[in-house]
Amino acid sequence: FSCPANWQVKAAHLRMASLLLAENQLEELTAVLDGIAGGAAPGNITAGKLRSLASSAHRAASRLQAFEDKQYSRAEAQAANKLFKQAVHMSSSDDSSDDDAATTLDQAAVDELREAGNASFKAKDTVDAARSWSKAAAMLKAAGKPDAKLLSNIAAAHLAGDKFVAAAHHAAESVDADPDWWKGHWYRGQALQKMVRNKPPSLAMGERLEQAIASLKACRAAPSLPENKHKEVDIALKAAKDYQLRTCEACKQQ
């Protein structure tokens, strides 16, 4: 007995999709979506197409998360679903469901995960630190108590592990939770800058630099920024602007 031809074709397509979906393509898609959310012209992209993309991405994320962590809790799954909807800014009113109800918070579990993440980060195990902190942050988010400092910790762990897209995402979540918390802006700006380093000039890279500069400006203006960090932020902001200028000049020469 052999598989029908269409099954074989579908399997081949799935294998090719896995091979072609490289991280840089995800980074480019993230930049496009961020640009639209920030007011850039959407071109031929419609809200319906983005909802379809969001649905497919959410199903894929659920499958990968289940594979990576068999113990993924319902509270975390609810939080991941809401985080994704917020990221694409395209959820419809029909999406309202029981997921919006706050989940009872297990504070002891949150504290344990927070401490586990702290210990892992001190031991330079950024992957385990991000995993523990992410679980704690998801539980807090599901209970309606997002923690900006915890989210910025996750961004720092991803940044240390050179996972710049994840770092920028969690830093943005930190900013959403508390716009006055300077580290959310700082880590987002750092992550966005690192995404464009050693990349050829492009519209997506230019938009990402604009976002990085905006994040660093917000960091400098944040009331929680310690005075002894002012110079460091000023230097980073100047470097980002200088890099943007060099990138613009390179684009003109192409």
PDB file of C-alpha atoms in Angstrom:
ATOM      1  CA  PHE A   1       0.000   0.000   0.000  1.00  0.00           C
ATOM      2  CA  SER A   2       1.391   3.422  -0.982  1.00  0.00           C
ATOM      3  CA  CYS A   3       0.385   6.940   0.023  1.00  0.00           C
ATOM      4  CA  PRO A   4      -1.818   8.857  -2.452  1.00  0.00           C
ATOM      5  CA  ALA A   5       0.141  11.188  -4.689  1.00  0.00           C
ATOM      6  CA  ASN A   6      -1.365  14.315  -3.142  1.00  0.00           C
ATOM      7  CA  TRP A   7      -0.236  13.170   0.318  1.00  0.00           C
ATOM      8  CA  GLN A   8       3.302  12.754  -0.980  1.00  0.00           C
ATOM      9  CA  VAL A   9       3.208  16.213  -2.567  1.00  0.00           C
ATOM     10  CA  LYS A  10       1.874  17.760   0.652  1.00  0.00           C
ATOM     11  CA  ALA A  11       4.607  16.065   2.692  1.00  0.00           C
ATOM     12  CA  ALA A  12       7.250  17.353   0.291  1.00  0.00           C
ATOM     13  CA  HIS A  13       5.840  20.879   0.550  1.00  0.00           C
ATOM     14  CA  LEU A  14       5.911  20.715   4.333  1.00  0.00           C
ATOM     15  CA  ARG A  15       9.548  19.608   4.290  1.00  0.00           C
ATOM     16  CA  MET A  16      10.462  22.438   1.905  1.00  0.00           C
ATOM     17  CA  ALA A  17       8.595  24.983   4.047  1.00  0.00           C
ATOM     18  CA  SER A  18      10.599  23.939   7.086  1.00  0.00           C
ATOM     19  CA  LEU A  19      13.850  24.319   5.171  1.00  0.00           C
ATOM     20  CA  LEU A  20      13.027  27.684   3.637  1.00  0.00           C
ATOM     21  CA  LEU A  21      11.601  29.375   6.730  1.00  0.00           C
ATOM     22  CA  ALA A  22      14.928  30.711   7.948  1.00  0.00           C
ATOM     23  CA  GLU A  23      15.244  33.073  10.898  1.00  0.00           C
ATOM     24  CA  ASN A  24      16.122  36.037   8.708  1.00  0.00           C
ATOM     25  CA  GLN A  25      12.796  35.618   6.872  1.00  0.00           C
ATOM     26  CA  LEU A  26      10.973  35.771  10.184  1.00  0.00           C
ATOM     27  CA  GLU A  27      12.951  38.906  11.028  1.00  0.00           C
ATOM     28  CA  GLU A  28      11.922  40.523   7.734  1.00  0.00           C
ATOM     29  CA  LEU A  29       8.264  39.621   8.364  1.00  0.00           C
ATOM     30  CA  THR A  30       8.476  41.064  11.870  1.00  0.00           C
ATOM     31  CA  ALA A  31       9.902  44.312  10.485  1.00  0.00           C
ATOM     32  CA  VAL A  32       7.073  44.581   7.930  1.00  0.00           C
ATOM     33  CA  LEU A  33       4.393  44.014  10.587  1.00  0.00           C
ATOM     34  CA  ASP A  34       6.048  46.484  12.961  1.00  0.00           C
ATOM     35  CA  GLY A  35       6.149  49.021  10.147  1.00  0.00           C
ATOM     36  CA  ILE A  36       2.432  48.627   9.382  1.00  0.00           C
ATOM     37  CA  ALA A  37       1.589  48.881  13.081  1.00  0.00           C
ATOM     38  CA  GLY A  38       3.660  52.077  13.212  1.00  0.00           C
ATOM     39  CA  GLY A  39       1.812  53.657  10.273  1.00  0.00           C
ATOM     40  CA  ALA A  40       3.753  52.493   7.197  1.00  0.00           C
ATOM     41  CA  ALA A  41       1.857  51.964   3.930  1.00  0.00           C
ATOM     42  CA  PRO A  42       0.525  48.373   3.878  1.00  0.00           C
ATOM     43  CA  GLY A  43       0.682  47.940   0.096  1.00  0.00           C
ATOM     44  CA  ASN A  44      -1.406  44.906  -0.893  1.00  0.00           C
ATOM     45  CA  ILE A  45      -1.556  43.561   2.656  1.00  0.00           C
ATOM     46  CA  THR A  46      -5.057  43.564   4.115  1.00  0.00           C
ATOM     47  CA  ALA A  47      -6.394  43.036   7.622  1.00  0.00           C
ATOM     48  CA  GLY A  48      -7.932  39.756   6.469  1.00  0.00           C
ATOM     49  CA  LYS A  49      -4.599  38.461   5.214  1.00  0.00           C
ATOM     50  CA  LEU A  50      -2.938  39.359   8.507  1.00  0.00           C
ATOM     51  CA  ARG A  51      -5.672  37.618  10.482  1.00  0.00           C
ATOM     52  CA  SER A  52      -5.084  34.513   8.387  1.00  0.00           C
ATOM     53  CA  LEU A  53      -1.341  34.807   9.017  1.00  0.00           C
ATOM     54  CA  ALA A  54      -1.953  35.293  12.740  1.00  0.00           C
ATOM     55  CA  SER A  55      -4.111  32.171  12.853  1.00  0.00           C
ATOM     56  CA  SER A  56      -1.503  30.053  11.050  1.00  0.00           C
ATOM     57  CA  ALA A  57       1.341  31.427  13.173  1.00  0.00           C
ATOM     58  CA  HIS A  58      -0.605  30.783  16.369  1.00  0.00           C
ATOM     59  CA  ARG A  59      -1.262  27.152  15.380  1.00  0.00           C
ATOM     60  CA  ALA A  60       2.417  26.665  14.548  1.00  0.00           C
ATOM     61  CA  ALA A  61       3.494  28.308  17.828  1.00  0.00           C
ATOM     62  CA  SER A  62       1.142  26.050  19.787  1.00  0.00           C
ATOM     63  CA  ARG A  63       2.563  22.955  18.123  1.00  0.00           C
ATOM     64  CA  LEU A  64       6.178  24.002  18.740  1.00  0.00           C
ATOM     65  CA  GLN A  65       5.511  24.996  22.330  1.00  0.00           C
ATOM     66  CA  ALA A  66       3.855  21.653  23.040  1.00  0.00           C
ATOM     67  CA  PHE A  67       6.905  19.907  21.586  1.00  0.00           C
ATOM     68  CA  GLU A  68       9.380  21.976  23.606  1.00  0.00           C
ATOM     69  CA  ASP A  69       7.577  21.853  26.917  1.00  0.00           C
ATOM     70  CA  LYS A  70       5.184  19.007  27.730  1.00  0.00           C
ATOM     71  CA  GLN A  71       4.215  20.727  30.963  1.00  0.00           C
ATOM     72  CA  TYR A  72       3.046  23.955  29.311  1.00  0.00           C
ATOM     73  CA  SER A  73       0.177  25.096  31.517  1.00  0.00           C
ATOM     74  CA  ARG A  74      -3.222  26.439  30.523  1.00  0.00           C
ATOM     75  CA  ALA A  75      -2.394  29.801  32.053  1.00  0.00           C
ATOM     76  CA  GLU A  76       0.730  30.095  29.886  1.00  0.00           C
ATOM     77  CA  ALA A  77      -1.143  29.034  26.764  1.00  0.00           C
ATOM     78  CA  GLN A  78      -3.768  31.718  27.358  1.00  0.00           C
ATOM     79  CA  ALA A  79      -1.068  34.319  27.863  1.00  0.00           C
ATOM     80  CA  ALA A  80       0.792  33.273  24.696  1.00  0.00           C
ATOM     81  CA  ASN A  81      -2.418  33.547  22.713  1.00  0.00           C
ATOM     82  CA  LYS A  82      -3.128  37.068  23.992  1.00  0.00           C
ATOM     83  CA  LEU A  83       0.481  38.166  23.452  1.00  0.00           C
ATOM     84  CA  PHE A  84       0.316  37.099  19.830  1.00  0.00           C
ATOM     85  CA  LYS A  85      -2.967  38.925  19.228  1.00  0.00           C
ATOM     86  CA  GLN A  86      -1.462  42.099  20.660  1.00  0.00           C
ATOM     87  CA  ALA A  87       1.708  41.714  18.571  1.00  0.00           C
ATOM     88  CA  VAL A  88      -0.112  41.755  15.223  1.00  0.00           C
ATOM     89  CA  HIS A  89      -2.781  44.264  16.342  1.00  0.00           C
ATOM     90  CA  MET A  90      -5.313  42.515  14.155  1.00  0.00           C
ATOM     91  CA  SER A  91      -7.588  40.476  16.425  1.00  0.00           C
ATOM     92  CA  SER A  92     -11.273  40.969  15.655  1.00  0.00           C
ATOM     93  CA  SER A  93     -14.102  41.513  18.116  1.00  0.00           C
ATOM     94  CA  ASP A  94     -15.197  37.914  17.462  1.00  0.00           C
ATOM     95  CA  ASP A  95     -12.044  36.728  19.199  1.00  0.00           C
ATOM     96  CA  SER A  96     -13.391  37.692  22.646  1.00  0.00           C
ATOM     97  CA  SER A  97     -13.824  34.562  24.722  1.00  0.00           C
ATOM     98  CA  ASP A  98     -13.169  33.036  28.081  1.00  0.00           C
ATOM     99  CA  ASP A  99      -9.462  33.609  27.413  1.00  0.00           C
ATOM    100  CA  ASP A 100      -9.979  37.230  28.454  1.00  0.00           C
ATOM    101  CA  ALA A 101     -10.938  36.217  31.960  1.00  0.00           C
ATOM    102  CA  ALA A 102      -8.134  36.647  34.469  1.00  0.00           C
ATOM    103  CA  THR A 103      -6.592  33.408  35.696  1.00  0.00           C
ATOM    104  CA  THR A 104      -6.068  32.833  39.392  1.00  0.00           C
ATOM    105  CA  LEU A 105      -2.436  33.572  40.137  1.00  0.00           C
ATOM    106  CA  ASP A 106      -0.202  31.046  41.877  1.00  0.00           C
ATOM    107  CA  GLN A 107       2.173  33.574  43.415  1.00  0.00           C
ATOM    108  CA  ALA A 108       4.359  30.891  44.991  1.00  0.00           C
ATOM    109  CA  ALA A 109       4.931  29.281  41.594  1.00  0.00           C
ATOM    110  CA  VAL A 110       5.728  32.679  40.072  1.00  0.00           C
ATOM    111  CA  ASP A 111       8.263  33.441  42.801  1.00  0.00           C
ATOM    112  CA  GLU A 112       9.885  30.035  42.384  1.00  0.00           C
ATOM    113  CA  LEU A 113      10.204  30.480  38.624  1.00  0.00           C
ATOM    114  CA  ARG A 114      11.569  34.009  39.079  1.00  0.00           C
ATOM    115  CA  GLU A 115      14.270  32.774  41.464  1.00  0.00           C
ATOM    116  CA  ALA A 116      15.105  29.863  39.159  1.00  0.00           C
ATOM    117  CA  GLY A 117      15.571  32.328  36.311  1.00  0.00           C
ATOM    118  CA  ASN A 118      17.767  34.559  38.470  1.00  0.00           C
ATOM    119  CA  ALA A 119      19.991  31.611  39.392  1.00  0.00           C
ATOM    120  CA  SER A 120      20.278  30.465  35.768  1.00  0.00           C
ATOM    121  CA  PHE A 121      21.148  33.945  34.543  1.00  0.00           C
ATOM    122  CA  LYS A 122      23.866  34.315  37.176  1.00  0.00           C
ATOM    123  CA  ALA A 123      25.231  30.955  35.987  1.00  0.00           C
ATOM    124  CA  LYS A 124      25.216  32.380  32.406  1.00  0.00           C
ATOM    125  CA  ASP A 125      22.561  29.859  31.302  1.00  0.00           C
ATOM    126  CA  THR A 126      20.508  32.383  29.345  1.00  0.00           C
ATOM    127  CA  VAL A 127      18.288  29.764  27.701  1.00  0.00           C
ATOM    128  CA  ASP A 128      17.101  28.316  31.000  1.00  0.00           C
ATOM    129  CA  ALA A 129      16.793  31.800  32.505  1.00  0.00           C
ATOM    130  CA  ALA A 130      14.548  32.946  29.656  1.00  0.00           C
ATOM    131  CA  ARG A 131      12.474  29.771  29.937  1.00  0.00           C
ATOM    132  CA  SER A 132      11.852  30.149  33.680  1.00  0.00           C
ATOM    133  CA  TRP A 133      11.180  33.883  33.498  1.00  0.00           C
ATOM    134  CA  SER A 134       8.865  33.406  30.495  1.00  0.00           C
ATOM    135  CA  LYS A 135       6.739  30.924  32.405  1.00  0.00           C
ATOM    136  CA  ALA A 136       6.457  33.306  35.348  1.00  0.00           C
ATOM    137  CA  ALA A 137       5.656  36.246  33.059  1.00  0.00           C
ATOM    138  CA  ALA A 138       2.983  34.237  31.231  1.00  0.00           C
ATOM    139  CA  MET A 139       1.298  33.348  34.518  1.00  0.00           C
ATOM    140  CA  LEU A 140       1.317  36.996  35.599  1.00  0.00           C
ATOM    141  CA  LYS A 141       0.005  38.126  32.214  1.00  0.00           C
ATOM    142  CA  ALA A 142      -2.830  35.584  32.354  1.00  0.00           C
ATOM    143  CA  ALA A 143      -3.770  36.882  35.803  1.00  0.00           C
ATOM    144  CA  GLY A 144      -3.897  40.450  34.492  1.00  0.00           C
ATOM    145  CA  LYS A 145      -0.697  41.480  36.277  1.00  0.00           C
ATOM    146  CA  PRO A 146       2.019  41.914  33.612  1.00  0.00           C
ATOM    147  CA  ASP A 147       5.451  42.541  35.134  1.00  0.00           C
ATOM    148  CA  ALA A 148       7.547  45.010  33.119  1.00  0.00           C
ATOM    149  CA  LYS A 149      10.764  44.231  34.994  1.00  0.00           C
ATOM    150  CA  LEU A 150      10.372  40.487  34.513  1.00  0.00           C
ATOM    151  CA  LEU A 151       9.658  40.972  30.809  1.00  0.00           C
ATOM    152  CA  SER A 152      12.767  43.135  30.441  1.00  0.00           C
ATOM    153  CA  ASN A 153      14.752  40.373  32.166  1.00  0.00           C
ATOM    154  CA  ILE A 154      13.559  37.946  29.495  1.00  0.00           C
ATOM    155  CA  ALA A 155      14.643  40.427  26.817  1.00  0.00           C
ATOM    156  CA  ALA A 156      18.073  40.684  28.448  1.00  0.00           C
ATOM    157  CA  ALA A 157      18.450  36.887  28.493  1.00  0.00           C
ATOM    158  CA  HIS A 158      17.530  36.605  24.806  1.00  0.00           C
ATOM    159  CA  LEU A 159      19.839  39.493  23.940  1.00  0.00           C
ATOM    160  CA  ALA A 160      22.717  37.771  25.736  1.00  0.00           C
ATOM    161  CA  GLY A 161      21.962  34.633  23.725  1.00  0.00           C
ATOM    162  CA  ASP A 162      21.948  36.563  20.410  1.00  0.00           C
ATOM    163  CA  LYS A 163      18.216  35.943  19.939  1.00  0.00           C
ATOM    164  CA  PHE A 164      17.472  39.463  18.825  1.00  0.00           C
ATOM    165  CA  VAL A 165      13.916  39.001  17.501  1.00  0.00           C
ATOM    166  CA  ALA A 166      12.795  37.400  20.764  1.00  0.00           C
ATOM    167  CA  ALA A 167      14.624  40.089  22.733  1.00  0.00           C
ATOM    168  CA  ALA A 168      12.874  42.894  20.829  1.00  0.00           C
ATOM    169  CA  HIS A 169       9.486  41.219  21.284  1.00  0.00           C
ATOM    170  CA  HIS A 170       9.767  40.810  25.045  1.00  0.00           C
ATOM    171  CA  ALA A 171      11.232  44.286  25.434  1.00  0.00           C
ATOM    172  CA  ALA A 172       8.206  45.670  23.618  1.00  0.00           C
ATOM    173  CA  GLU A 173       5.968  43.711  25.996  1.00  0.00           C
ATOM    174  CA  SER A 174       7.852  45.308  28.888  1.00  0.00           C
ATOM    175  CA  VAL A 175       7.192  48.765  27.433  1.00  0.00           C
ATOM    176  CA  ASP A 176       3.498  47.939  27.041  1.00  0.00           C
ATOM    177  CA  ALA A 177       3.340  46.840  30.687  1.00  0.00           C
ATOM    178  CA  ASP A 178       5.088  49.986  31.972  1.00  0.00           C
ATOM    179  CA  PRO A 179       6.205  52.726  29.532  1.00  0.00           C
ATOM    180  CA  ASP A 180       8.136  54.425  32.349  1.00  0.00           C
ATOM    181  CA  TRP A 181      10.429  51.418  32.891  1.00  0.00           C
ATOM    182  CA  TRP A 182      13.637  52.323  31.090  1.00  0.00           C
ATOM    183  CA  LYS A 183      15.007  48.831  30.540  1.00  0.00           C
ATOM    184  CA  GLY A 184      12.149  47.868  28.233  1.00  0.00           C
ATOM    185  CA  HIS A 185      13.057  50.703  25.859  1.00  0.00           C
ATOM    186  CA  TRP A 186      16.775  50.053  26.284  1.00  0.00           C
ATOM    187  CA  TYR A 187      16.717  46.348  25.420  1.00  0.00           C
ATOM    188  CA  ARG A 188      14.356  46.913  22.496  1.00  0.00           C
ATOM    189  CA  GLY A 189      16.671  49.539  21.072  1.00  0.00           C
ATOM    190  CA  GLN A 190      19.689  47.290  21.560  1.00  0.00           C
ATOM    191  CA  ALA A 191      17.988  44.281  19.966  1.00  0.00           C
ATOM    192  CA  LEU A 192      16.765  46.237  16.945  1.00  0.00           C
ATOM    193  CA  GLN A 193      20.246  47.677  16.361  1.00  0.00           C
ATOM    194  CA  LYS A 194      21.857  44.249  16.506  1.00  0.00           C
ATOM    195  CA  MET A 195      19.358  42.930  13.940  1.00  0.00           C
ATOM    196  CA  VAL A 196      20.662  45.332  11.303  1.00  0.00           C
ATOM    197  CA  ARG A 197      24.383  44.976  11.955  1.00  0.00           C
ATOM    198  CA  ASN A 198      26.278  43.575   8.957  1.00  0.00           C
ATOM    199  CA  LYS A 199      23.063  43.432   6.907  1.00  0.00           C
ATOM    200  CA  PRO A 200      22.795  45.007   3.435  1.00  0.00           C
ATOM    201  CA  PRO A 201      20.830  48.280   3.355  1.00  0.00           C
ATOM    202  CA  SER A 202      17.100  47.778   2.744  1.00  0.00           C
ATOM    203  CA  LEU A 203      13.757  49.390   3.514  1.00  0.00           C
ATOM    204  CA  ALA A 204      13.138  46.874   6.319  1.00  0.00           C
ATOM    205  CA  MET A 205      16.524  47.593   7.858  1.00  0.00           C
ATOM    206  CA  GLY A 206      15.885  51.329   7.653  1.00  0.00           C
ATOM    207  CA  GLU A 207      12.548  50.957   9.445  1.00  0.00           C
ATOM    208  CA  ARG A 208      14.193  48.865  12.132  1.00  0.00           C
ATOM    209  CA  LEU A 209      16.828  51.542  12.720  1.00  0.00           C
ATOM    210  CA  GLU A 210      14.081  54.150  13.053  1.00  0.00           C
ATOM    211  CA  GLN A 211      12.415  51.954  15.680  1.00  0.00           C
ATOM    212  CA  ALA A 212      15.721  51.489  17.504  1.00  0.00           C
ATOM    213  CA  ILE A 213      16.331  55.237  17.639  1.00  0.00           C
ATOM    214  CA  ALA A 214      12.780  55.839  18.869  1.00  0.00           C
ATOM    215  CA  SER A 215      13.277  53.241  21.612  1.00  0.00           C
ATOM    216  CA  LEU A 216      16.539  54.813  22.746  1.00  0.00           C
ATOM    217  CA  LYS A 217      14.960  58.268  22.807  1.00  0.00           C
ATOM    218  CA  ALA A 218      12.131  56.872  24.941  1.00  0.00           C
ATOM    219  CA  CYS A 219      14.706  55.241  27.202  1.00  0.00           C
ATOM    220  CA  ARG A 220      16.500  58.565  27.666  1.00  0.00           C
ATOM    221  CA  ALA A 221      13.211  60.249  28.549  1.00  0.00           C
ATOM    222  CA  ALA A 222      12.045  57.511  30.937  1.00  0.00           C
ATOM    223  CA  PRO A 223      11.698  58.848  34.510  1.00  0.00           C
ATOM    224  CA  SER A 224      13.115  55.599  35.927  1.00  0.00           C
ATOM    225  CA  LEU A 225      16.444  55.936  34.059  1.00  0.00           C
ATOM    226  CA  PRO A 226      19.231  56.295  36.655  1.00  0.00           C
ATOM    227  CA  GLU A 227      21.410  59.364  36.265  1.00  0.00           C
ATOM    228  CA  ASN A 228      24.539  57.239  35.960  1.00  0.00           C
ATOM    229  CA  LYS A 229      23.044  55.632  32.829  1.00  0.00           C
ATOM    230  CA  HIS A 230      22.410  58.892  30.956  1.00  0.00           C
ATOM    231  CA  LYS A 231      25.802  58.951  29.240  1.00  0.00           C
ATOM    232  CA  GLU A 232      25.577  55.303  28.164  1.00  0.00           C
ATOM    233  CA  VAL A 233      22.187  55.878  26.559  1.00  0.00           C
ATOM    234  CA  ASP A 234      23.391  59.086  24.878  1.00  0.00           C
ATOM    235  CA  ILE A 235      26.349  57.223  23.373  1.00  0.00           C
ATOM    236  CA  ALA A 236      24.108  54.405  22.118  1.00  0.00           C
ATOM    237  CA  LEU A 237      21.665  56.898  20.608  1.00  0.00           C
ATOM    238  CA  LYS A 238      24.424  58.769  18.790  1.00  0.00           C
ATOM    239  CA  ALA A 239      25.840  55.478  17.470  1.00  0.00           C
ATOM    240  CA  ALA A 240      22.419  54.468  16.148  1.00  0.00           C
ATOM    241  CA  LYS A 241      21.943  57.811  14.392  1.00  0.00           C
ATOM    242  CA  ASP A 242      25.447  57.625  12.881  1.00  0.00           C
ATOM    243  CA  TYR A 243      24.785  54.096  11.622  1.00  0.00           C
ATOM    244  CA  GLN A 244      21.484  55.248  10.134  1.00  0.00           C
ATOM    245  CA  LEU A 245      23.278  58.059   8.302  1.00  0.00           C
ATOM    246  CA  ARG A 246      25.874  55.652   6.872  1.00  0.00           C
ATOM    247  CA  THR A 247      23.113  53.253   5.815  1.00  0.00           C
ATOM    248  CA  CYS A 248      21.216  56.044   4.020  1.00  0.00           C
ATOM    249  CA  GLU A 249      24.357  57.063   2.153  1.00  0.00           C
ATOM    250  CA  ALA A 250      24.969  53.450   1.117  1.00  0.00           C
ATOM    251  CA  CYS A 251      21.380  53.231  -0.201  1.00  0.00           C
ATOM    252  CA  LYS A 252      21.899  56.354  -2.323  1.00  0.00           C
ATOM    253  CA  GLN A 253      24.997  54.839  -3.913  1.00  0.00           C
ATOM    254  CA  GLN A 254      23.183  51.669  -4.955  1.00  0.00           C
TER     255      GLN A 254
END
